[in-house]
Tab-separated table of C-alpha atoms in Angstrom:
chain	number	residue	atom	x	y	z
A	1	ASP	CA	0.000	0.000	0.000
A	2	THR	CA	1.592	3.261	-1.110
A	3	GLY	CA	-0.983	5.641	0.335
A	4	VAL	CA	-0.645	8.004	3.277
A	5	SER	CA	-0.387	6.133	6.557
A	6	GLN	CA	-0.944	7.351	10.083
A	7	ASP	CA	-0.152	5.857	13.432
A	8	PRO	CA	-1.814	5.222	15.774
A	9	ARG	CA	-5.339	5.002	14.411
A	10	HIS	CA	-6.842	5.577	17.824
A	11	LYS	CA	-5.462	7.160	20.967
A	12	ILE	CA	-7.156	7.543	24.341
A	13	THR	CA	-5.344	9.680	26.848
A	14	LYS	CA	-6.009	11.445	30.096
A	15	ARG	CA	-6.156	15.186	30.285
A	16	GLY	CA	-2.734	16.677	30.860
A	17	GLN	CA	-0.800	13.916	29.120
A	18	ASN	CA	1.318	14.422	26.015
A	19	VAL	CA	0.575	12.552	22.798
A	20	THR	CA	2.437	12.176	19.536
A	21	PHE	CA	1.084	11.111	16.167
A	22	ARG	CA	3.005	10.016	13.126
A	23	CYS	CA	2.268	10.464	9.439
A	24	ASP	CA	4.040	8.818	6.512
A	25	PRO	CA	3.188	10.547	3.240
A	26	ILE	CA	3.102	9.051	-0.198
A	27	SER	CA	6.645	8.436	-1.341
A	28	GLU	CA	8.153	11.408	-3.220
A	29	HIS	CA	5.419	13.776	-2.107
A	30	ASN	CA	7.099	16.996	-1.021
A	31	ARG	CA	4.179	18.578	0.744
A	32	LEU	CA	2.635	17.292	3.932
A	33	TYR	CA	-0.390	18.731	5.689
A	34	TRP	CA	-2.069	18.289	9.058
A	35	TYR	CA	-5.780	18.882	9.551
A	36	ARG	CA	-8.115	18.490	12.493
A	37	GLN	CA	-11.693	17.323	12.131
A	38	THR	CA	-14.323	17.462	14.853
A	39	LEU	CA	-17.693	15.763	14.742
A	40	GLY	CA	-19.996	17.183	12.117
A	41	GLN	CA	-17.381	19.503	10.686
A	42	GLY	CA	-15.082	19.503	7.724
A	43	PRO	CA	-11.337	19.211	8.216
A	44	GLU	CA	-9.609	22.374	9.374
A	45	PHE	CA	-6.059	23.184	8.364
A	46	LEU	CA	-3.413	23.109	11.087
A	47	THR	CA	-0.030	23.283	9.387
A	48	TYR	CA	1.938	22.170	6.371
A	49	PHE	CA	5.472	21.359	5.287
A	50	GLN	CA	7.381	21.701	2.069
A	51	ASN	CA	10.046	19.030	2.527
A	52	GLU	CA	11.388	19.677	6.043
A	53	ALA	CA	10.345	23.340	6.203
A	54	GLN	CA	7.178	24.239	8.068
A	55	LEU	CA	5.689	26.942	5.859
A	56	GLU	CA	2.413	27.803	7.486
A	57	LYS	CA	0.661	27.369	10.805
A	58	SER	CA	-2.993	28.011	11.510
A	59	ARG	CA	-4.215	30.041	14.459
A	60	LEU	CA	-5.767	26.755	15.580
A	61	LEU	CA	-2.273	25.490	16.345
A	62	SER	CA	-1.776	26.663	19.902
A	63	ASP	CA	1.554	26.665	21.720
A	64	ARG	CA	0.767	23.191	23.009
A	65	PHE	CA	0.946	21.826	19.469
A	66	SER	CA	4.172	21.215	17.618
A	67	ALA	CA	4.835	19.505	14.325
A	68	GLU	CA	8.055	18.347	12.746
A	69	ARG	CA	9.240	16.790	9.541
A	70	PRO	CA	12.947	16.424	10.252
A	71	LYS	CA	14.120	14.627	7.135
A	72	GLY	CA	11.424	15.707	4.767
A	73	SER	CA	9.774	12.307	4.883
A	74	PHE	CA	7.506	11.355	7.801
A	75	SER	CA	6.054	13.940	10.151
A	76	THR	CA	5.041	13.976	13.799
A	77	LEU	CA	2.410	16.052	15.525
A	78	GLU	CA	2.745	16.417	19.274
A	79	ILE	CA	0.148	17.785	21.644
A	80	GLN	CA	1.368	18.692	25.102
A	81	ARG	CA	-0.830	18.895	28.193
A	82	THR	CA	-3.862	17.610	26.323
A	83	GLU	CA	-7.275	19.116	27.015
A	84	GLN	CA	-10.707	17.644	26.394
A	85	GLY	CA	-11.166	20.124	23.575
A	86	ASP	CA	-8.318	18.440	21.730
A	87	SER	CA	-10.496	15.391	21.146
A	88	ALA	CA	-10.827	15.119	17.386
A	89	MET	CA	-9.695	13.256	14.309
A	90	TYR	CA	-6.241	14.349	13.189
A	91	LEU	CA	-5.780	13.924	9.467
A	92	CYS	CA	-2.590	13.966	7.488
A	93	ALA	CA	-2.421	14.574	3.746
A	94	SER	CA	0.299	14.847	1.160
A	95	SER	CA	0.665	16.298	-2.304
A	96	LEU	CA	3.355	15.895	-4.911
A	97	ASN	CA	4.677	19.466	-4.956
A	98	SER	CA	3.681	23.130	-4.937
A	99	ASN	CA	2.077	22.847	-8.375
A	100	SER	CA	-0.045	19.858	-7.470
A	101	TYR	CA	-3.197	20.823	-5.640
A	102	GLU	CA	-4.647	17.373	-5.072
A	103	GLN	CA	-4.102	16.284	-1.522
A	104	TYR	CA	-4.303	12.617	-0.601
A	105	PHE	CA	-5.399	11.844	2.899
A	106	GLY	CA	-4.483	9.182	5.393
A	107	PRO	CA	-6.978	7.296	7.571
A	108	GLY	CA	-6.541	9.697	10.476
A	109	THR	CA	-5.780	9.352	14.170
A	110	ARG	CA	-8.779	9.646	16.431
A	111	LEU	CA	-7.821	11.233	19.736
A	112	THR	CA	-10.036	10.993	22.801
A	113	VAL	CA	-9.030	12.972	25.856
A	114	THR	CA	-10.762	11.844	29.053
B	1	ALA	CA	-10.766	34.548	3.029
B	2	GLN	CA	-12.349	31.559	1.382
B	3	LYS	CA	-15.590	29.916	2.377
B	4	VAL	CA	-17.407	26.780	1.275
B	5	THR	CA	-21.041	26.199	2.138
B	6	GLN	CA	-22.802	22.864	1.958
B	7	ALA	CA	-26.303	23.709	3.051
B	8	GLN	CA	-27.552	20.121	3.080
B	9	THR	CA	-26.543	18.497	6.341
B	10	GLU	CA	-28.046	15.113	5.621
B	11	ILE	CA	-29.817	13.526	2.671
B	12	SER	CA	-31.625	10.198	2.708
B	13	VAL	CA	-32.541	8.394	-0.495
B	14	VAL	CA	-33.585	4.952	-1.542
B	15	GLU	CA	-31.295	2.929	-3.726
B	16	LYS	CA	-31.451	3.770	-7.446
B	17	GLU	CA	-32.624	7.312	-6.829
B	18	ASP	CA	-30.597	10.186	-8.240
B	19	VAL	CA	-29.255	12.667	-5.703
B	20	THR	CA	-27.548	16.051	-5.995
B	21	LEU	CA	-25.244	17.475	-3.362
B	22	ASP	CA	-24.939	21.245	-3.379
B	23	CYS	CA	-21.794	23.299	-2.890
B	24	VAL	CA	-21.476	27.073	-2.925
B	25	TYR	CA	-18.140	28.771	-2.509
B	26	GLU	CA	-16.767	32.249	-1.893
B	27	THR	CA	-13.402	33.605	-2.887
B	28	ARG	CA	-11.995	36.854	-4.196
B	29	ASP	CA	-9.321	35.039	-6.138
B	30	THR	CA	-9.812	34.362	-9.811
B	31	THR	CA	-7.654	31.263	-9.924
B	32	TYR	CA	-8.628	28.364	-7.746
B	33	TYR	CA	-9.481	24.700	-7.705
B	34	LEU	CA	-12.569	22.996	-6.418
B	35	PHE	CA	-12.674	19.470	-5.078
B	36	TRP	CA	-15.060	16.828	-3.885
B	37	TYR	CA	-13.980	14.258	-1.331
B	38	LYS	CA	-15.858	11.239	0.002
B	39	GLN	CA	-15.480	10.168	3.639
B	40	PRO	CA	-16.917	6.693	4.285
B	41	PRO	CA	-17.464	5.442	7.841
B	42	SER	CA	-13.853	4.229	7.937
B	43	GLY	CA	-12.832	7.890	8.092
B	44	GLU	CA	-10.373	8.220	5.235
B	45	LEU	CA	-11.053	11.073	2.827
B	46	VAL	CA	-11.132	9.821	-0.737
B	47	PHE	CA	-10.400	12.247	-3.550
B	48	LEU	CA	-13.141	12.276	-6.204
B	49	ILE	CA	-12.555	15.212	-8.531
B	50	ARG	CA	-10.643	18.434	-9.064
B	51	ARG	CA	-11.932	21.290	-11.187
B	52	ASN	CA	-9.947	24.359	-12.322
B	53	SER	CA	-11.682	27.735	-12.052
B	54	PHE	CA	-11.104	28.346	-15.753
B	55	ASP	CA	-12.738	25.118	-16.816
B	56	GLU	CA	-16.497	25.219	-16.526
B	57	GLN	CA	-17.067	22.132	-18.576
B	58	ASN	CA	-19.174	19.628	-16.728
B	59	GLU	CA	-17.691	16.237	-16.073
B	60	ILE	CA	-19.126	12.763	-15.882
B	61	SER	CA	-17.423	9.734	-14.428
B	62	GLY	CA	-19.598	6.662	-14.374
B	63	ARG	CA	-22.538	7.382	-12.072
B	64	TYR	CA	-20.954	10.628	-10.862
B	65	SER	CA	-21.305	13.999	-12.529
B	66	TRP	CA	-20.308	17.501	-11.545
B	67	ASN	CA	-21.841	20.826	-12.542
B	68	PHE	CA	-19.573	23.848	-12.148
B	69	GLN	CA	-21.196	27.259	-12.598
B	70	LYS	CA	-19.002	30.259	-11.951
B	71	SER	CA	-21.933	32.652	-12.333
B	72	THR	CA	-23.531	31.217	-9.209
B	73	SER	CA	-20.283	30.105	-7.512
B	74	SER	CA	-21.568	26.575	-7.323
B	75	PHE	CA	-20.010	23.183	-7.848
B	76	ASN	CA	-22.734	20.592	-7.454
B	77	PHE	CA	-22.289	16.842	-7.421
B	78	THR	CA	-24.865	14.375	-8.723
B	79	ILE	CA	-24.922	10.652	-8.139
B	80	THR	CA	-27.122	8.791	-10.590
B	81	ALA	CA	-28.797	5.543	-9.578
B	82	SER	CA	-27.422	5.702	-6.047
B	83	GLN	CA	-26.198	2.577	-4.303
B	84	VAL	CA	-25.833	1.641	-0.648
B	85	VAL	CA	-22.050	1.875	-1.020
B	86	ASP	CA	-22.458	5.568	-1.801
B	87	SER	CA	-23.431	6.170	1.823
B	88	ALA	CA	-20.804	8.508	3.219
B	89	VAL	CA	-20.112	12.109	4.093
B	90	TYR	CA	-19.205	14.176	1.068
B	91	PHE	CA	-17.064	17.287	1.335
B	92	CYS	CA	-16.646	20.100	-1.117
B	93	ALA	CA	-13.369	22.011	-0.826
B	94	LEU	CA	-11.625	25.006	-2.339
B	95	ILE	CA	-7.985	25.946	-2.740
B	96	ILE	CA	-6.609	29.153	-4.196
B	97	THR	CA	-3.420	29.061	-6.181
B	98	ALA	CA	-1.948	32.264	-4.774
B	99	GLY	CA	-0.025	32.083	-1.527
B	100	TYR	CA	-0.038	28.931	0.522
B	101	SER	CA	-2.018	25.988	-0.719
B	102	THR	CA	-4.412	24.799	1.955
B	103	LEU	CA	-7.848	23.383	1.428
B	104	THR	CA	-10.926	25.093	2.810
B	105	PHE	CA	-13.648	22.532	3.382
B	106	GLY	CA	-17.378	22.788	3.747
B	107	LYS	CA	-19.097	21.098	6.668
B	108	GLY	CA	-20.041	18.128	4.569
B	109	THR	CA	-23.259	16.432	3.526
B	110	MET	CA	-24.070	13.029	4.938
B	111	LEU	CA	-25.692	10.824	2.315
B	112	LEU	CA	-27.639	7.794	3.481
B	113	VAL	CA	-28.703	5.362	0.793
B	114	SER	CA	-31.070	2.686	1.970
B	115	PRO	CA	-31.814	-0.549	0.124
């Protein structure tokens, strides 16, 4: 399977704990995006990378959130001191390059903060 | 700022009925792309179609067809002879080509097709 993969698929954590999600984009895709989706809503943009450079961050990405893509391949999204409001589906997508506007999504990581 | 509106929250049809999902968008940019994605219960967003703002030609792919009308800022999606497997949430999305390339999604329309 050469699609976008995400790990874990589900994560249950207690409020205040830190969590980290991983995303592996489609091979050779330069751009990688993170979105958050809450129940009944469409995905909302969080941040994106061009290779290893983080080019844009949404206002939704508070100081407790940090994302990295150290070698321009996989990416991690970390949430520190989780809050119940962080409960959502976290989606990762990738696209070939800056001229390719089709984004291909992974299966998502569903986070539940208790 | 961009905005995508999908006024239909949920649509229920019986198998073999035709159904149209509405999408209205707002942008001040003249160059943009419109998309439709399907999100089945498994959660993964599946890309269906991309349409360039300069190409208003309608498109048909099997039972799916799309009607893009710039005059009304709409990009509607029709499923002909719906099937149970079409049950999913469908999202319309917009991306402008200037600046950073991030998708703006609508809230989605849940389609329930019953046998």
